[in-house]
mmCIF file of C-alpha atoms and ligand atoms in Angstrom:
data_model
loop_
_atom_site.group_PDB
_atom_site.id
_atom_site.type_symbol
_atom_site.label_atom_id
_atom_site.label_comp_id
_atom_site.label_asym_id
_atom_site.label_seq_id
_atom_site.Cartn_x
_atom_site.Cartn_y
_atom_site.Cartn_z
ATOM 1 C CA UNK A 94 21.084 11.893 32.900
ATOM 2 C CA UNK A 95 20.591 8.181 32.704
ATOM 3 C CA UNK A 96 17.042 7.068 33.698
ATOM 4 C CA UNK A 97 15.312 3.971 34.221
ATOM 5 C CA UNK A 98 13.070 3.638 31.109
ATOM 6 C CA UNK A 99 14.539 3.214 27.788
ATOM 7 C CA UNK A 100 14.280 6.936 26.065
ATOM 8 C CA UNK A 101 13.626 6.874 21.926
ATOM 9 C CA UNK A 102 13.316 10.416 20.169
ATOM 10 C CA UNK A 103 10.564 10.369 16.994
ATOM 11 C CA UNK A 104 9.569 12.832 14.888
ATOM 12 C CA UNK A 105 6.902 14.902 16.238
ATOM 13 C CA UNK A 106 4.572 15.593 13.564
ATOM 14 C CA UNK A 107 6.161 14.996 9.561
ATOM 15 C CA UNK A 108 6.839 12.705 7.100
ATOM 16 C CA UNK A 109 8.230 9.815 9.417
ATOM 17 C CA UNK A 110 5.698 10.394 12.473
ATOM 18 C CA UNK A 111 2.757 7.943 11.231
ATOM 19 C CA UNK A 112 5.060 5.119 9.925
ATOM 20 C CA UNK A 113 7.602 5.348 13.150
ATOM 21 C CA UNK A 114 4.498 4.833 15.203
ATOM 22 C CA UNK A 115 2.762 2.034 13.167
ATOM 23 C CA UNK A 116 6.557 0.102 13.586
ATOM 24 C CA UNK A 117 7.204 0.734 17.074
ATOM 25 C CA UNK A 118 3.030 -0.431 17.554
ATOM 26 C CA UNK A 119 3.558 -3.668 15.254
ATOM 27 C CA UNK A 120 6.515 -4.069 17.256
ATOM 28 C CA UNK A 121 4.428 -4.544 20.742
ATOM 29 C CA UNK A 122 4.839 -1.534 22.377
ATOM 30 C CA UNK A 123 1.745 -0.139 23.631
ATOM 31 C CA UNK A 124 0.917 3.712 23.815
ATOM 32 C CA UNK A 125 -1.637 6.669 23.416
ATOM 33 C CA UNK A 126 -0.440 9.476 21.640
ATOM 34 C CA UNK A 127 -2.674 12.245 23.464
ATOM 35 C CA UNK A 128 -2.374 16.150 23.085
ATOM 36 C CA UNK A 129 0.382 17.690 22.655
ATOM 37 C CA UNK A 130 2.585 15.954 24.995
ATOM 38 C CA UNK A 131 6.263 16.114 24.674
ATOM 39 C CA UNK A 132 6.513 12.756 26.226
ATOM 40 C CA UNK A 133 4.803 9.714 26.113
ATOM 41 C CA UNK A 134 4.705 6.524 28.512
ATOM 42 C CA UNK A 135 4.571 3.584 26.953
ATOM 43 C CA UNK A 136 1.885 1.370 28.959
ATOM 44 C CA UNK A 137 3.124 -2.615 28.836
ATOM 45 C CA UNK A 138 7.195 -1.592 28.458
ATOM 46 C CA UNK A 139 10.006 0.704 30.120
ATOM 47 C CA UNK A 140 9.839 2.899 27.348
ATOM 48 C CA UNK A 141 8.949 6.767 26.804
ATOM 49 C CA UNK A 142 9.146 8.242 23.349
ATOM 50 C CA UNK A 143 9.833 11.854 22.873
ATOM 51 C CA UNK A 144 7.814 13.539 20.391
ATOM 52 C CA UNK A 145 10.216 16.290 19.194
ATOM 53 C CA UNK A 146 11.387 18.289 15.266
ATOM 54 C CA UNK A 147 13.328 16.196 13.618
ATOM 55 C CA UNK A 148 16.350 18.534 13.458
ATOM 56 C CA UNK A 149 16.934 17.799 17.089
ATOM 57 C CA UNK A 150 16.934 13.942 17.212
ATOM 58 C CA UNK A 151 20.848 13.856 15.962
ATOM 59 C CA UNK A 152 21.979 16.016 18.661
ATOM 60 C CA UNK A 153 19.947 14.556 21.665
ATOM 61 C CA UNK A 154 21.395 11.230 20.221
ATOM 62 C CA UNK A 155 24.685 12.612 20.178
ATOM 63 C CA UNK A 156 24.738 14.641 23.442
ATOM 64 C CA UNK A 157 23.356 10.775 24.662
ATOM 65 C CA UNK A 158 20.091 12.704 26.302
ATOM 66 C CA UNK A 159 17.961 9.789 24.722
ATOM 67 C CA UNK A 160 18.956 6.145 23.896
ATOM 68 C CA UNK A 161 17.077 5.847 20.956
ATOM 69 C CA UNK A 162 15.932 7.947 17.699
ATOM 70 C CA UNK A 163 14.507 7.527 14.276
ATOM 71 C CA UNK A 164 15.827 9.777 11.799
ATOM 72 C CA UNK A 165 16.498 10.134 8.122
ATOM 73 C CA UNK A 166 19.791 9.838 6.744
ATOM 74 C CA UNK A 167 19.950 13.208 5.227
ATOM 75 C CA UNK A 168 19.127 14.982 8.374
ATOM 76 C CA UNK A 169 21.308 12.871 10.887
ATOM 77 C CA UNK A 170 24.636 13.058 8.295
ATOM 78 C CA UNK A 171 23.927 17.075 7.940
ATOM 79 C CA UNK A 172 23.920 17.173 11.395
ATOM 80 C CA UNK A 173 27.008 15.068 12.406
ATOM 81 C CA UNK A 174 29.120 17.484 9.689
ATOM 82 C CA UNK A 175 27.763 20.350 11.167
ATOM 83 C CA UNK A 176 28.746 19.269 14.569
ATOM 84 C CA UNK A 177 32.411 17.781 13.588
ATOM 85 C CA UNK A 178 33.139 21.288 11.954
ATOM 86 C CA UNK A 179 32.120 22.695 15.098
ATOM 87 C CA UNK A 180 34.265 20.416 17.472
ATOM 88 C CA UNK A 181 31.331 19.244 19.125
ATOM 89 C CA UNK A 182 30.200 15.360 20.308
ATOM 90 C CA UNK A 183 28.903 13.654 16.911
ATOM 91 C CA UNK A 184 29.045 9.930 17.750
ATOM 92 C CA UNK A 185 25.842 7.913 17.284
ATOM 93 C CA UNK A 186 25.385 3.806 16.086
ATOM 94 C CA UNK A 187 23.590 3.037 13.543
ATOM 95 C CA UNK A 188 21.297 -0.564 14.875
ATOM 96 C CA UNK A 189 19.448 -0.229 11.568
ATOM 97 C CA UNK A 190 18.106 1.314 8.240
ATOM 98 C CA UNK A 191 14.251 1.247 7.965
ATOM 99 C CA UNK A 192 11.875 0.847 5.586
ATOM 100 C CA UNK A 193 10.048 3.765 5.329
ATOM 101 C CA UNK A 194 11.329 7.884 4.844
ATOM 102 C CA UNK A 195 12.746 6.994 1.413
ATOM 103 C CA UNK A 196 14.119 9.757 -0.976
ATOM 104 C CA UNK A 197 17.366 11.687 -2.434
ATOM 105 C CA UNK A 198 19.293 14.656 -2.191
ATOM 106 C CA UNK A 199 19.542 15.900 -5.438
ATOM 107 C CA UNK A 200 20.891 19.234 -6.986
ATOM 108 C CA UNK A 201 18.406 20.643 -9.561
ATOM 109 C CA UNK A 202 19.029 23.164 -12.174
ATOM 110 C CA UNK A 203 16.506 24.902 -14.154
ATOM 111 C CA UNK A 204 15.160 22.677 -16.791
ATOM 112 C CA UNK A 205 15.952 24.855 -19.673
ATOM 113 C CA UNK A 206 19.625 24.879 -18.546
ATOM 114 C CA UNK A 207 22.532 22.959 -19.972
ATOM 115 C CA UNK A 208 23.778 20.110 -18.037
ATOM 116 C CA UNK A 209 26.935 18.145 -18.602
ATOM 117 C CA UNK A 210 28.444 17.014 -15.493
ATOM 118 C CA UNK A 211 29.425 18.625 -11.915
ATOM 119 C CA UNK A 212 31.793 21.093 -13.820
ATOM 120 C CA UNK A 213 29.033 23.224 -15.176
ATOM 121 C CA UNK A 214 27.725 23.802 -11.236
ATOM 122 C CA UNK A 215 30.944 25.902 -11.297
ATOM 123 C CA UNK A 216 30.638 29.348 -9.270
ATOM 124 C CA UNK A 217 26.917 28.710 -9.050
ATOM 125 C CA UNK A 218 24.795 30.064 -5.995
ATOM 126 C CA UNK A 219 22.853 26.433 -4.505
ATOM 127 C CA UNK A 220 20.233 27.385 -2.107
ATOM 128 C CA UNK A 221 19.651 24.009 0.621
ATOM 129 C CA UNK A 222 18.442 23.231 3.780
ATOM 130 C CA UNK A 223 21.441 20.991 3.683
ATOM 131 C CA UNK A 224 24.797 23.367 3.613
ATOM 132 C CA UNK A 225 26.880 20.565 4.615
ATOM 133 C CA UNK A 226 25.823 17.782 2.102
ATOM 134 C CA UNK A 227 25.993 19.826 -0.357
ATOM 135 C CA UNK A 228 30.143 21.103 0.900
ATOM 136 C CA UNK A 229 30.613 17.533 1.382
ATOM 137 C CA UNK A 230 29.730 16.622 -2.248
ATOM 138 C CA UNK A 231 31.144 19.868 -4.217
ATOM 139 C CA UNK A 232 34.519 19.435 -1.899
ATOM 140 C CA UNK A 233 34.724 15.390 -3.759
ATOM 141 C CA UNK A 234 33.597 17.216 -7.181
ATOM 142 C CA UNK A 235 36.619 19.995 -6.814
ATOM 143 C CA UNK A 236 33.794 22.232 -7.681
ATOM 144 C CA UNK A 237 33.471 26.032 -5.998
ATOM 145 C CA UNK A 238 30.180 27.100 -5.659
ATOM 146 C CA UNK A 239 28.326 29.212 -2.868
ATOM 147 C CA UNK A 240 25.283 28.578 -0.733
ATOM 148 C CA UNK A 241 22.128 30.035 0.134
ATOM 149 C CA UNK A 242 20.832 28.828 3.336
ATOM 150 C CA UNK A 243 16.760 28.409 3.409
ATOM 151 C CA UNK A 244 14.711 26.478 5.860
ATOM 152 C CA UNK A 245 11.998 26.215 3.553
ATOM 153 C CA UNK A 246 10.584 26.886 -0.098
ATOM 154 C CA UNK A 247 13.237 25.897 -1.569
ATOM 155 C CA UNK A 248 12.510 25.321 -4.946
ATOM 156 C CA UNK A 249 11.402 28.565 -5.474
ATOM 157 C CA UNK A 250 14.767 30.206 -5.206
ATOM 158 C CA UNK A 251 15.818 30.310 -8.697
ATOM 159 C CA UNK A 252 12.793 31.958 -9.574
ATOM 160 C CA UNK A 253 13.331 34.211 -7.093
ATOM 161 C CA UNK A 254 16.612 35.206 -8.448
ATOM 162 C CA UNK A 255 18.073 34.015 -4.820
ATOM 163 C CA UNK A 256 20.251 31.218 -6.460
ATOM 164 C CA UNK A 257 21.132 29.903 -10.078
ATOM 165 C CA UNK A 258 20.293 26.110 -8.179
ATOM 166 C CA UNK A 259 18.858 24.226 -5.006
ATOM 167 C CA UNK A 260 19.642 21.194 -3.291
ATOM 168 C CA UNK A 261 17.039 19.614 -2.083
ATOM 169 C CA UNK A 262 14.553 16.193 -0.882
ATOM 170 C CA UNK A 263 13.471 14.640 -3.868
ATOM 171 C CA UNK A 264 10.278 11.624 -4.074
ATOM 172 C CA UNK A 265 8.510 11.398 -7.396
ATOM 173 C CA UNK A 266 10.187 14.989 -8.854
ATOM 174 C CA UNK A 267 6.615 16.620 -9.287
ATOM 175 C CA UNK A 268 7.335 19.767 -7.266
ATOM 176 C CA UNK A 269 10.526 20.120 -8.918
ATOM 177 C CA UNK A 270 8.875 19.833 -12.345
ATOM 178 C CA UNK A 271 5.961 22.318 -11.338
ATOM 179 C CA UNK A 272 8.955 25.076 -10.268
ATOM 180 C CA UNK A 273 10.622 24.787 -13.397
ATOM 181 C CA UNK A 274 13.828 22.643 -12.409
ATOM 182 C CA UNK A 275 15.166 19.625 -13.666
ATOM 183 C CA UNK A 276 17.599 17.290 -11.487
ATOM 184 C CA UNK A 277 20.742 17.428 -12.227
ATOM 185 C CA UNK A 278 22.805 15.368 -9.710
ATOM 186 C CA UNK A 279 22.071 12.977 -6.656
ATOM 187 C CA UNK A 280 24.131 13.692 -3.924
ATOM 188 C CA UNK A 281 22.653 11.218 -0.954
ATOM 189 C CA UNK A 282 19.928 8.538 -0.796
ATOM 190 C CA UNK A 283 18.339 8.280 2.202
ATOM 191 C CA UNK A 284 15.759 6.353 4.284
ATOM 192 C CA UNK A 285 14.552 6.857 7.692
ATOM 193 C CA UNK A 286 17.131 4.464 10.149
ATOM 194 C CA UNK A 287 17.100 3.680 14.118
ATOM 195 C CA UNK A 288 20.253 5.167 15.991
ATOM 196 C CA UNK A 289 21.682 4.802 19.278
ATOM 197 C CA UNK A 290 23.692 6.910 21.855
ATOM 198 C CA UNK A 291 27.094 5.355 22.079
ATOM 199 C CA UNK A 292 27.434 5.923 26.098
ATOM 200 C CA UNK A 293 27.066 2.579 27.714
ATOM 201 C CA UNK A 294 23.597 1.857 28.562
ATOM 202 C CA UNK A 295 22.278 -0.554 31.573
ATOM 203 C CA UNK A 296 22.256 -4.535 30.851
ATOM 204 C CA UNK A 297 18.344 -3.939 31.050
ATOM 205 C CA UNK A 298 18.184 -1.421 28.809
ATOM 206 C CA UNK A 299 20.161 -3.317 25.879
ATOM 207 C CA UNK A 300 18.678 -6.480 26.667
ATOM 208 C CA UNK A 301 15.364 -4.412 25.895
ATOM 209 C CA UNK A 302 17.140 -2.553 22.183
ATOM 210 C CA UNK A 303 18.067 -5.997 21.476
ATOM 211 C CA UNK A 304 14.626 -7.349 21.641
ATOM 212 C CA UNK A 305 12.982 -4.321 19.916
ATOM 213 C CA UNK A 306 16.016 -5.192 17.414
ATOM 214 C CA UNK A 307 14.289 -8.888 16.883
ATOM 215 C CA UNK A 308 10.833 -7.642 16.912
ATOM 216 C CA UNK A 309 11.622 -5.018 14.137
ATOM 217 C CA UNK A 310 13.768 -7.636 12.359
ATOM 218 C CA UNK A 311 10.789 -9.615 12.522
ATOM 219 C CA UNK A 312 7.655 -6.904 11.313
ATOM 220 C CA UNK A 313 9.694 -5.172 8.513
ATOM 221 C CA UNK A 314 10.402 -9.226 7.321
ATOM 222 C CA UNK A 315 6.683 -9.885 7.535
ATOM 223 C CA UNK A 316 6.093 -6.952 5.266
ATOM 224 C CA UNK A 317 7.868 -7.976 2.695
ATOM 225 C CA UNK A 318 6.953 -11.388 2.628
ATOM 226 C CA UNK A 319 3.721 -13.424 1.762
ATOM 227 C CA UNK A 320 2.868 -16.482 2.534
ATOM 228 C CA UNK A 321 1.414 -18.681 -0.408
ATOM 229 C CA UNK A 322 -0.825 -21.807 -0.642
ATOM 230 C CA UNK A 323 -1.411 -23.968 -3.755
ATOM 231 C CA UNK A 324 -2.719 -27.013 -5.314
ATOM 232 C CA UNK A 325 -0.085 -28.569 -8.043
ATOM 233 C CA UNK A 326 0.164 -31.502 -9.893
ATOM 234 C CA UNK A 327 3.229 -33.611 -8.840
ATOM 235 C CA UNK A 328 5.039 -34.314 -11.863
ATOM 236 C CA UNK A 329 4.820 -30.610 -12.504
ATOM 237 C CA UNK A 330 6.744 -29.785 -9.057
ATOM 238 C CA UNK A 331 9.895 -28.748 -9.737
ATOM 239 C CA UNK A 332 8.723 -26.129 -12.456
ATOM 240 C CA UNK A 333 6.528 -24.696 -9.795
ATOM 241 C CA UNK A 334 8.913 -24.060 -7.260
ATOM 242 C CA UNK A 335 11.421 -22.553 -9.590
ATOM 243 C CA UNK A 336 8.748 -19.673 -10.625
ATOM 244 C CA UNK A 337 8.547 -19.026 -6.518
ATOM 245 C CA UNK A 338 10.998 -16.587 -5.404
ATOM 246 C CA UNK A 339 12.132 -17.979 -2.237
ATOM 247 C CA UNK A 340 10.862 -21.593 -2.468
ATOM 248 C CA UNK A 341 13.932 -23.894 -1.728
ATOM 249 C CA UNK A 342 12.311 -25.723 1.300
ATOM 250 C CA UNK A 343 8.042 -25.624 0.985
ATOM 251 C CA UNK A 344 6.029 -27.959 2.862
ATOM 252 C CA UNK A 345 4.228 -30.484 0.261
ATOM 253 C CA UNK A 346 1.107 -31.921 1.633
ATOM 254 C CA UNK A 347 -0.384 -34.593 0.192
ATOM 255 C CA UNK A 348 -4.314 -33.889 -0.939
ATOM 256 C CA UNK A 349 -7.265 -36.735 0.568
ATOM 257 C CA UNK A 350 -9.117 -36.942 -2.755
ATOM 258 C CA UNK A 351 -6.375 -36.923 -5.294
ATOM 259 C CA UNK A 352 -3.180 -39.165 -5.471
ATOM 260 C CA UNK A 353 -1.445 -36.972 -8.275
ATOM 261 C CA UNK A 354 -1.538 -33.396 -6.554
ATOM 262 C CA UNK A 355 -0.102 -32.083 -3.862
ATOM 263 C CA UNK A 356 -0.239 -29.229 -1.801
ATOM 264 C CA UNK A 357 2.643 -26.283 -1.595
ATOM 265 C CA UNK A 358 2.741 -24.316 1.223
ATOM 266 C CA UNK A 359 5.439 -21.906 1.252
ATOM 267 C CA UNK A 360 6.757 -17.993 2.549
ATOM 268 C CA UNK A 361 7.814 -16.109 -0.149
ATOM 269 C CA UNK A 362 10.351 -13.337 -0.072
ATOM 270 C CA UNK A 363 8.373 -10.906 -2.296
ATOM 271 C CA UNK A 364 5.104 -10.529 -3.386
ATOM 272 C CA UNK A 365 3.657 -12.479 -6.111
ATOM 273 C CA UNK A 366 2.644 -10.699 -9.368
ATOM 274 C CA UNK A 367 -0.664 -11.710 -11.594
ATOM 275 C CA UNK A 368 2.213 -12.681 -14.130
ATOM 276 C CA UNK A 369 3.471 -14.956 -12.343
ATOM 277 C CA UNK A 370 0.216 -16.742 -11.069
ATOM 278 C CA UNK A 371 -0.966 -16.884 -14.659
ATOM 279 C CA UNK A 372 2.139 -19.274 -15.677
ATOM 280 C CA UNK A 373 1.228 -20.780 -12.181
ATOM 281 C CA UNK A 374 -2.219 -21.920 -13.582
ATOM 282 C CA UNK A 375 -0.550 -22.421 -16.993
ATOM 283 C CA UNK A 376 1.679 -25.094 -15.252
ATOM 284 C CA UNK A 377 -1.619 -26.456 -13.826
ATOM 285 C CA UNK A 378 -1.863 -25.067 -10.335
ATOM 286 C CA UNK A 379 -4.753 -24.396 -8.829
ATOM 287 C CA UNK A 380 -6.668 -22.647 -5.654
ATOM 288 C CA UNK A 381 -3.168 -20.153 -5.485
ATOM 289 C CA UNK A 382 -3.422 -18.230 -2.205
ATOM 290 C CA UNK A 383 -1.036 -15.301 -1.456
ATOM 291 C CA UNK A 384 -1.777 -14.049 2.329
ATOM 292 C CA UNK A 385 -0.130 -11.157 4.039
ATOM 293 C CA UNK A 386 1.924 -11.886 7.215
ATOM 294 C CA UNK A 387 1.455 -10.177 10.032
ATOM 295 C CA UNK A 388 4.709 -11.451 12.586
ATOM 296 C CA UNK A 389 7.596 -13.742 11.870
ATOM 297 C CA UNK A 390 10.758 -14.838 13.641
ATOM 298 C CA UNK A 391 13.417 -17.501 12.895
HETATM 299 P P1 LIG B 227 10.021 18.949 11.466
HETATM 300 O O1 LIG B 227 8.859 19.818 11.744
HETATM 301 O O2 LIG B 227 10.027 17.726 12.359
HETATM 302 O O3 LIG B 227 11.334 19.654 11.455
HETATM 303 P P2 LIG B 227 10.447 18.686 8.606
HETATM 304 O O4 LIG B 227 9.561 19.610 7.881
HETATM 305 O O5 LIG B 227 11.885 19.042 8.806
HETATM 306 O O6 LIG B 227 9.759 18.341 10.004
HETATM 307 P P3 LIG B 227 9.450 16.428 7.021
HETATM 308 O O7 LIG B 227 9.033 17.155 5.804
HETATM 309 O O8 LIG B 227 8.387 15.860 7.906
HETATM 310 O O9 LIG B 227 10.487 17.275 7.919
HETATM 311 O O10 LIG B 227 10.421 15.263 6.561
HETATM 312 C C1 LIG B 227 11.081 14.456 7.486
HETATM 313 C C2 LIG B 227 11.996 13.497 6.758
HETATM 314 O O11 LIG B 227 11.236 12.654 5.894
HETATM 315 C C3 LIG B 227 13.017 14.115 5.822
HETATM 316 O O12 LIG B 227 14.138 14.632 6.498
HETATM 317 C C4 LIG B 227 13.388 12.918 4.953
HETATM 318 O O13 LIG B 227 14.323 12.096 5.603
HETATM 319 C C5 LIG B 227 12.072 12.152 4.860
HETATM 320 N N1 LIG B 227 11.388 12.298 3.534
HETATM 321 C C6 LIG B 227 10.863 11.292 2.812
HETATM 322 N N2 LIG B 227 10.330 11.720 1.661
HETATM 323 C C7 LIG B 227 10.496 13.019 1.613
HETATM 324 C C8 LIG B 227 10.148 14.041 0.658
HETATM 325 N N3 LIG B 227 9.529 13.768 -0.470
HETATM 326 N N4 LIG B 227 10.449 15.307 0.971
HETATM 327 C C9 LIG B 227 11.030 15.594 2.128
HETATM 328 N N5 LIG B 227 11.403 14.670 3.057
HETATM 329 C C10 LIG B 227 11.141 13.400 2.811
HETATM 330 MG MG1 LIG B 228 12.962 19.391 10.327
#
């Protein structure tokens, strides 16, 4: 059912819900997110976001029910296996990977076990969330193993005596280390990305992905970049710029009061460390300024 306003799927309420928000906000769309509403109007664009589990954004992408979704990788490539072993639609484009929703899919063993290689995962019982990844990878290994399908808790299973190993979401490793596992292989890394339906959508409606496109282009860009502002002294120029990551074209102002410094203004591709502003100084700088930016565009 094609409507007028472009549709996007986002988690509900999880690990991607805050930071989806904040980028679709940064990216000028205005909206209240008020009670438990399953749908929400943006106020200043065509746009409605449905606030749903994350399991079901693949399919609704898939089944093209909404235009748009933010996913992670791990949940959106389960999904797609699941449906192409089940003969059912499992098409989706990927516009692009975000930066936020970061971690792996990793196979841990207990930590006092042995661990040489996939071999040794030989006949083992894996409990997952993830039943396909985990086929996908052991298939490529040549490695026969059975499953243990949990929705949650996880990393308890070995301790349990429900499976001899888990596959599961990794970050920092702490709750694996607090359950008595060590990691043994990582089967996916994944970060949150923005997918679309692939039925044909209206000219309007891609005109208005392809700006959203721009605008996200544009915040995730800001993000990483700084803007910096110094005073240096000219002969010492070059050796400046070449401890500025990104610095190929600043703008060099000359200063009123003093005929041998000059100003650097410059965006930066990546923050600058203390490191680097102490050989800055070293090299005679002066009054360094690194700034956050908010928007760009080229
Ligand atoms: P829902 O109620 O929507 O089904 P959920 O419990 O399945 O939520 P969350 O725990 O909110 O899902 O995680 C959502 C996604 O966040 C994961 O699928 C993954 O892509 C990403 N993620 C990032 N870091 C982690 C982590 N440390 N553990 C789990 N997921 C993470
Ligand atoms: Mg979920």
């Amino acid at each position: 059912m094609q409507t007028q306003r472009l549709r996007i799927a986002i988690q509900k309420k999880g690990r991607l819900s805050k930071e989806c928000q904040d980028l679709l906000k940064r990216c000028g769309v205005k909206f209240n997110m008020v009670g438990e509403r399953l749908v929400v109007h943006a106020e200043n664009m065509p746009i409605d976001l449905l606030l749903v589990r994350d399991d079901d954004i693949p399919g609704l992408i898939m089944d093209g029910v909404v235009d748009l979704g933010v996913i992670g990788e791990n949940e959106l490539e389960e999904v797609a296996l699941e449906r192409t072993a089940r003969n059912e639609p499992n098409e989706y484009l990927k516009l692009r990977r975000l930066d936020f929703g970061g971690c792996r899919l990793s196979i841990a063993i207990n930590k006092d076990d042995a661990y040489n290689g996939p071999q040794d995962l030989q006949g083992k019982r894996i409990a997952t969330t993830y039943p396909q990844l985990v086929k996908r990878y052991m298939d490529e290994q040549g490695v026969k193993f059975s499953t243990c399908m949990l929705n949650g808790s996880v990393e308890v299973a070995p301790r349990a005596g429900l499976a001899d190993a888990i596959c599961d979401l990794v970050s920092t490793g702490a709750t694996l280390e607090a359950n008595g596992l060590k990691e043994a292989e990582v089967i996916l890394r994944s970060k949150a990305v923005l997918i679309q339906c692939t039925n044909p959508l209206s000219d309007e409606k891609q005109a208005l992905i392809e700006r959203l496109l721009t605008r996200m282009q544009g915040v995730i860009q800001a993000k990483e970049s700084k803007y910096i502002m110094l005073h240096a002294p000219t002969e010492r120029l070059d050796q400046i710029k070449a401890l500025l990551p990104g610095a190929e074209d600043p703008t060099v102002l000359p200063l009123s009061q003093d005929n041998n410094r000059v100003a650097v203004h410059l965006v930066s591709s990546e923050n600058l460390f203390w490191e680097t502003m102490e050989q800055l100084k070293e090299l005679g700088a002066s009054s360094i300024l690194v700034l956050p930016i908010e928007k760009m565009m080229e």
